[in-house]
C-alpha positions as a Markdown table, in Angstrom:
| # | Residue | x | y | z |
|---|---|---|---|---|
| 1 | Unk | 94.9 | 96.4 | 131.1 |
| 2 | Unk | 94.4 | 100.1 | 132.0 |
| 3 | Unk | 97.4 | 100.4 | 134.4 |
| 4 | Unk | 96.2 | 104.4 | 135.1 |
| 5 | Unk | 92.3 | 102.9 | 135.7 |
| 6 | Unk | 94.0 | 100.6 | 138.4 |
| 7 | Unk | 96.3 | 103.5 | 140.2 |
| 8 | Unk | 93.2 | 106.2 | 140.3 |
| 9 | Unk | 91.6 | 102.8 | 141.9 |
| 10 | Unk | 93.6 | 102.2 | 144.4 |
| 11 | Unk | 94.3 | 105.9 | 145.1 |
| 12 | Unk | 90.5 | 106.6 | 145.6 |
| 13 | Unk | 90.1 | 103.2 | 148.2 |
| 14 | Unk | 93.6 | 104.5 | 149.9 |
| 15 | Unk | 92.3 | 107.9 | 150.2 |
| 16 | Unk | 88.9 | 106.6 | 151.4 |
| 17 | Unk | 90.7 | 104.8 | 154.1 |
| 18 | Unk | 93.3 | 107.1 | 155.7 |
| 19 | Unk | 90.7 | 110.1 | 155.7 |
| 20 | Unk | 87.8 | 107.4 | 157.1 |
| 21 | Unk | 91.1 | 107.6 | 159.6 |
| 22 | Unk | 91.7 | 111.0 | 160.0 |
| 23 | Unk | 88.4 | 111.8 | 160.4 |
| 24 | Unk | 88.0 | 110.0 | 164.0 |
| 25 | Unk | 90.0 | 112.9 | 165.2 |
| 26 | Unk | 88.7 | 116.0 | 166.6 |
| 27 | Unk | 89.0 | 119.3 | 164.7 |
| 28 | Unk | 91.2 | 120.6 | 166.9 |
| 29 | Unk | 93.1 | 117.2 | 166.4 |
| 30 | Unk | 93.0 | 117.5 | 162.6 |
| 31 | Unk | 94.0 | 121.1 | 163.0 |
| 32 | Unk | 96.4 | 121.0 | 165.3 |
| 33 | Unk | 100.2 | 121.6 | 164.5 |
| 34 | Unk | 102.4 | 118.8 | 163.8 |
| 35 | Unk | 105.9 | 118.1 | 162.2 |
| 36 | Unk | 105.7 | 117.9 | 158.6 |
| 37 | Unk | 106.5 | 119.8 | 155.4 |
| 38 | Unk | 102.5 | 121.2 | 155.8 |
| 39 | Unk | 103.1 | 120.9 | 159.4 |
| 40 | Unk | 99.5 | 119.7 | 160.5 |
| 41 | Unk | 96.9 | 116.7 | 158.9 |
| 42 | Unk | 94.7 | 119.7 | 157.6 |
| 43 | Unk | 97.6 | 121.6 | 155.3 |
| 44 | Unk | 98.6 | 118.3 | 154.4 |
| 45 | Unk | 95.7 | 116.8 | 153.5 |
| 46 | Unk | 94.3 | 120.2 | 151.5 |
| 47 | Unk | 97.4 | 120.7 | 150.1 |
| 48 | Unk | 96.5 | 117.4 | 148.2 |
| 49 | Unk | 93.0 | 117.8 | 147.2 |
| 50 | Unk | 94.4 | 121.3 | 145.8 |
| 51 | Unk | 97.1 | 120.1 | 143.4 |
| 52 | Unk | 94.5 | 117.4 | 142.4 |
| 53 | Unk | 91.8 | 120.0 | 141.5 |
| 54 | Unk | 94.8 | 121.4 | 139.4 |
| 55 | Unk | 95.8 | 118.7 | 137.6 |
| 56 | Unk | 92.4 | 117.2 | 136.8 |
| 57 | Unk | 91.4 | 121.0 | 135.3 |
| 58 | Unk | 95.0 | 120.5 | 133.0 |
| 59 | Unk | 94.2 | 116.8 | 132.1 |
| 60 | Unk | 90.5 | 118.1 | 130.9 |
| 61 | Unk | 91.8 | 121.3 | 129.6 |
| 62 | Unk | 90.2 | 123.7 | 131.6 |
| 63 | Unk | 91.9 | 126.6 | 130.7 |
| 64 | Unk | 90.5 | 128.3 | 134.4 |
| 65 | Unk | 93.4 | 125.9 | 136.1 |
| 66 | Unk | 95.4 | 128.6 | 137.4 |
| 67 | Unk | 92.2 | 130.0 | 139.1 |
| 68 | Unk | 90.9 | 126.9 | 140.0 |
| 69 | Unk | 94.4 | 126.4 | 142.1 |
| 70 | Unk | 94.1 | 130.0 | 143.4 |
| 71 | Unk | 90.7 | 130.1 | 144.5 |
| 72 | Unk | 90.7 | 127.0 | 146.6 |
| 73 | Unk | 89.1 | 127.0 | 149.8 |
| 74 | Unk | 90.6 | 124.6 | 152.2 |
| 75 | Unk | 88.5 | 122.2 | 153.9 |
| 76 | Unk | 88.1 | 123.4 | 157.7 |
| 77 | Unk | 87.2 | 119.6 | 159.1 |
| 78 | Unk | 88.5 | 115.7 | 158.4 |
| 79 | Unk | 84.8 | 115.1 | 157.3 |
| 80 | Unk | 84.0 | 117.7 | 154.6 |
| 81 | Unk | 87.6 | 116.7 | 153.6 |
| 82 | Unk | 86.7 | 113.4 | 152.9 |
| 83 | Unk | 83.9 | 114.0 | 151.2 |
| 84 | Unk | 85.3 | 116.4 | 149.2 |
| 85 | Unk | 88.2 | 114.3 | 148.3 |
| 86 | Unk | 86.4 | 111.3 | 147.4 |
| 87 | Unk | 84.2 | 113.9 | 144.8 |
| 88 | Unk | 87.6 | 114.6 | 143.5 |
| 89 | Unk | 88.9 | 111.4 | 143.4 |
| 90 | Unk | 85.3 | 109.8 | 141.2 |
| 91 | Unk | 86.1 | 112.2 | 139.0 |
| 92 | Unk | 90.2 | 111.3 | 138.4 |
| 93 | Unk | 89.0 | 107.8 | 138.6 |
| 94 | Unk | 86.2 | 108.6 | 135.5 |
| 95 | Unk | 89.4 | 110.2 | 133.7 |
| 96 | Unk | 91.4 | 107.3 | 133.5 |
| 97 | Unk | 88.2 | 104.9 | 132.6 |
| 98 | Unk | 87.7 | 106.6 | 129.6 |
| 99 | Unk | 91.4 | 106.7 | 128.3 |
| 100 | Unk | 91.9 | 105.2 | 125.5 |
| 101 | Unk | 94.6 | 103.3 | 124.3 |
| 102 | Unk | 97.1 | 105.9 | 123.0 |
| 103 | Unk | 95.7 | 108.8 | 124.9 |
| 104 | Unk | 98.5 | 108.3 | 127.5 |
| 105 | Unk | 100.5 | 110.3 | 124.6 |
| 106 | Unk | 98.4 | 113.3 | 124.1 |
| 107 | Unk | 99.7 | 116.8 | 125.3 |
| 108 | Unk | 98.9 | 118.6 | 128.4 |
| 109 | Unk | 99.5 | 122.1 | 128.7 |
| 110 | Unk | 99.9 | 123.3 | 132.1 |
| 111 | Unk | 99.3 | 127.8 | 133.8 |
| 112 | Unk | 101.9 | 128.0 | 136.3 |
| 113 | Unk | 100.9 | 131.5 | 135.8 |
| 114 | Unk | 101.6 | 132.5 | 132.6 |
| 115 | Unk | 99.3 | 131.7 | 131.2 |
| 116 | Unk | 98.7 | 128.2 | 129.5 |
| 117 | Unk | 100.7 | 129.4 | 126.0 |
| 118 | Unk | 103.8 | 129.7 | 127.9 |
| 119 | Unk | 103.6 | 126.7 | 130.2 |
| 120 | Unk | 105.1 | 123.2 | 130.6 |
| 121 | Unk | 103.4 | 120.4 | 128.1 |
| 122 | Unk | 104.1 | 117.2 | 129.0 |
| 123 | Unk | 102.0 | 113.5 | 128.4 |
| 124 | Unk | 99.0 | 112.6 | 130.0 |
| 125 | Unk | 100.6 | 109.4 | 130.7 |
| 126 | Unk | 103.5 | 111.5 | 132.7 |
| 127 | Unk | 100.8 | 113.8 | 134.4 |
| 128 | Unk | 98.8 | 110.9 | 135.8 |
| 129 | Unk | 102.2 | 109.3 | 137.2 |
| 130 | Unk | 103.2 | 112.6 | 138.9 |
| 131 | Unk | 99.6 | 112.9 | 139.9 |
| 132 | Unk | 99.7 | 109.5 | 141.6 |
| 133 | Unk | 103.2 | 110.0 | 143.0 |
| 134 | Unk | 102.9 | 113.2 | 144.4 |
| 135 | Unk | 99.4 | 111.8 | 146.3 |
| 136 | Unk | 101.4 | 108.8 | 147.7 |
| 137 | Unk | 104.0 | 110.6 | 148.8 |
| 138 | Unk | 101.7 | 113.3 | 150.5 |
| 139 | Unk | 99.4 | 110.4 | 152.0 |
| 140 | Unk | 102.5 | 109.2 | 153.6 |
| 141 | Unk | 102.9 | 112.3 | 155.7 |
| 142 | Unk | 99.6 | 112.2 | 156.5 |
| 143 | Unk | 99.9 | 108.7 | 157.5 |
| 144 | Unk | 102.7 | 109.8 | 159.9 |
| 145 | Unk | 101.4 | 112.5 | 161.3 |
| 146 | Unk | 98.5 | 110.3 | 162.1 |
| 147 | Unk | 100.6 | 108.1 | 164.2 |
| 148 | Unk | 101.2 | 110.1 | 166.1 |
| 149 | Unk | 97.3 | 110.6 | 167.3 |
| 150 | Unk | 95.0 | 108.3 | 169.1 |
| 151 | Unk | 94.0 | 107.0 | 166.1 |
| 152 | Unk | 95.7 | 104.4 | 164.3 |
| 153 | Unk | 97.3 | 104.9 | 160.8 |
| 154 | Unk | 95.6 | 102.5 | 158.6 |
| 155 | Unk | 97.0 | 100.1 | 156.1 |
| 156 | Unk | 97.3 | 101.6 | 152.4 |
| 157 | Unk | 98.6 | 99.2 | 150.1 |
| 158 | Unk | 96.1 | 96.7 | 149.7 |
| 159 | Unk | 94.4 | 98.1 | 146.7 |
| 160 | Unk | 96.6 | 97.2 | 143.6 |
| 161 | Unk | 97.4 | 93.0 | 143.8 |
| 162 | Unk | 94.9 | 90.6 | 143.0 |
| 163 | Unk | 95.8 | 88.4 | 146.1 |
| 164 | Unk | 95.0 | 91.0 | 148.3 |
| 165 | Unk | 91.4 | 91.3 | 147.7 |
| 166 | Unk | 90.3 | 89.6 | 151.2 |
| 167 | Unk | 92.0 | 92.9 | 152.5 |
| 168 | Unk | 89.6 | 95.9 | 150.6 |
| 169 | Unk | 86.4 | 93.5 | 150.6 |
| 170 | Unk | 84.9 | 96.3 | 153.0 |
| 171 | Unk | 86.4 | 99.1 | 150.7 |
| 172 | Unk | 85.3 | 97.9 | 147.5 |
| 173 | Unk | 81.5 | 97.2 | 148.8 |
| 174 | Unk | 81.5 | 101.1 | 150.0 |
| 175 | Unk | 82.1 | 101.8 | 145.9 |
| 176 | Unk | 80.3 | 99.0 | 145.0 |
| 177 | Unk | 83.1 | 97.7 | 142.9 |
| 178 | Unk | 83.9 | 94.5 | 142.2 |
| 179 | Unk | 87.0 | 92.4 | 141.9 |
| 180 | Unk | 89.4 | 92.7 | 139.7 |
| 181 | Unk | 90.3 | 96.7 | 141.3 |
């Protein structure tokens, strides 16, 4: 069992539906200012795809990391959002496929701007947890904000247990997946 296969997953199908979400709002709606450490669904939800275009360059040792982080443009509406996210998420989702077992041990180095010989290392194993933590917790604020819109906040933890399959039957077929997640 490739326990980071099944969290990149169920982070894609979660992301998928809180943006699907998101983007029933207006611009101005997804724009607009809101309470929240990136107080508004569009610095929140950027602020995401950003760190993720980060860590993806470190875990395929893109040396251009740093620039990739600094050069982001963010994503002025919920739809090209989404799309771009779900781009993003394919390609964290192709990552963890092709891990191999024992590769959760191998050595990221990290730019946090001075330049990759001086930064962090840590495991992959360690950067994907981080990776999926840091988008769960940022989803959540998303997800709050969002209540308090029109729309309602969608369910986001049906993606991971096996008994829960009846719940993502409409999520998986968008993928074209197929049971087991």
């Amino acid at each position: 069992m490739n326990i980071f296969l099944i969290q990149a997953r169920a982070n894609r199908l979660a992301n998928r539906r809180l943006l699907g979400a998101v983007a029933a709002l207006s611009d101005a709606d997804f724009q607009a200012p809101r309470t929240s450490f990136f107080p508004s669904l569009a610095l929140t939800a950027n602020h995401i795809l950003n760190v993720d275009h980060y860590y993806l360059a470190a875990l395929q040792g893109d040396a251009a990391m740093r620039h990739i982080w600094a050069s982001y443009v963010p994503a002025q509406t919920a739809a090209e959002l989404a799309a771009r996210q779900d781009e993003s998420d394919a390609k964290l989702v192709a990552f963890c496929a092709g891990l191999q077992p024992g590769e959760e041990e191998n050595i990221v180095a990290f730019d946090r701007g001075a330049g990759i010989e001086n930064g962090p290392r840590e495991p992959v194993g360690r950067v994907l947890a981080h990776l999926f933590m840091h988008q769960t917790h940022h989803r959540g604020q998303v997800h709050a904000m969002l209540a308090g819109t029109s729309v309602k906040p969608p369910q986001l933890d049906d993606f991971i247990m096996l008994g829960d399959d009846k719940h993502r039957v409409a999520d998986m077929a968008a993928l074209g997946w197929k049971e087991p997640v």
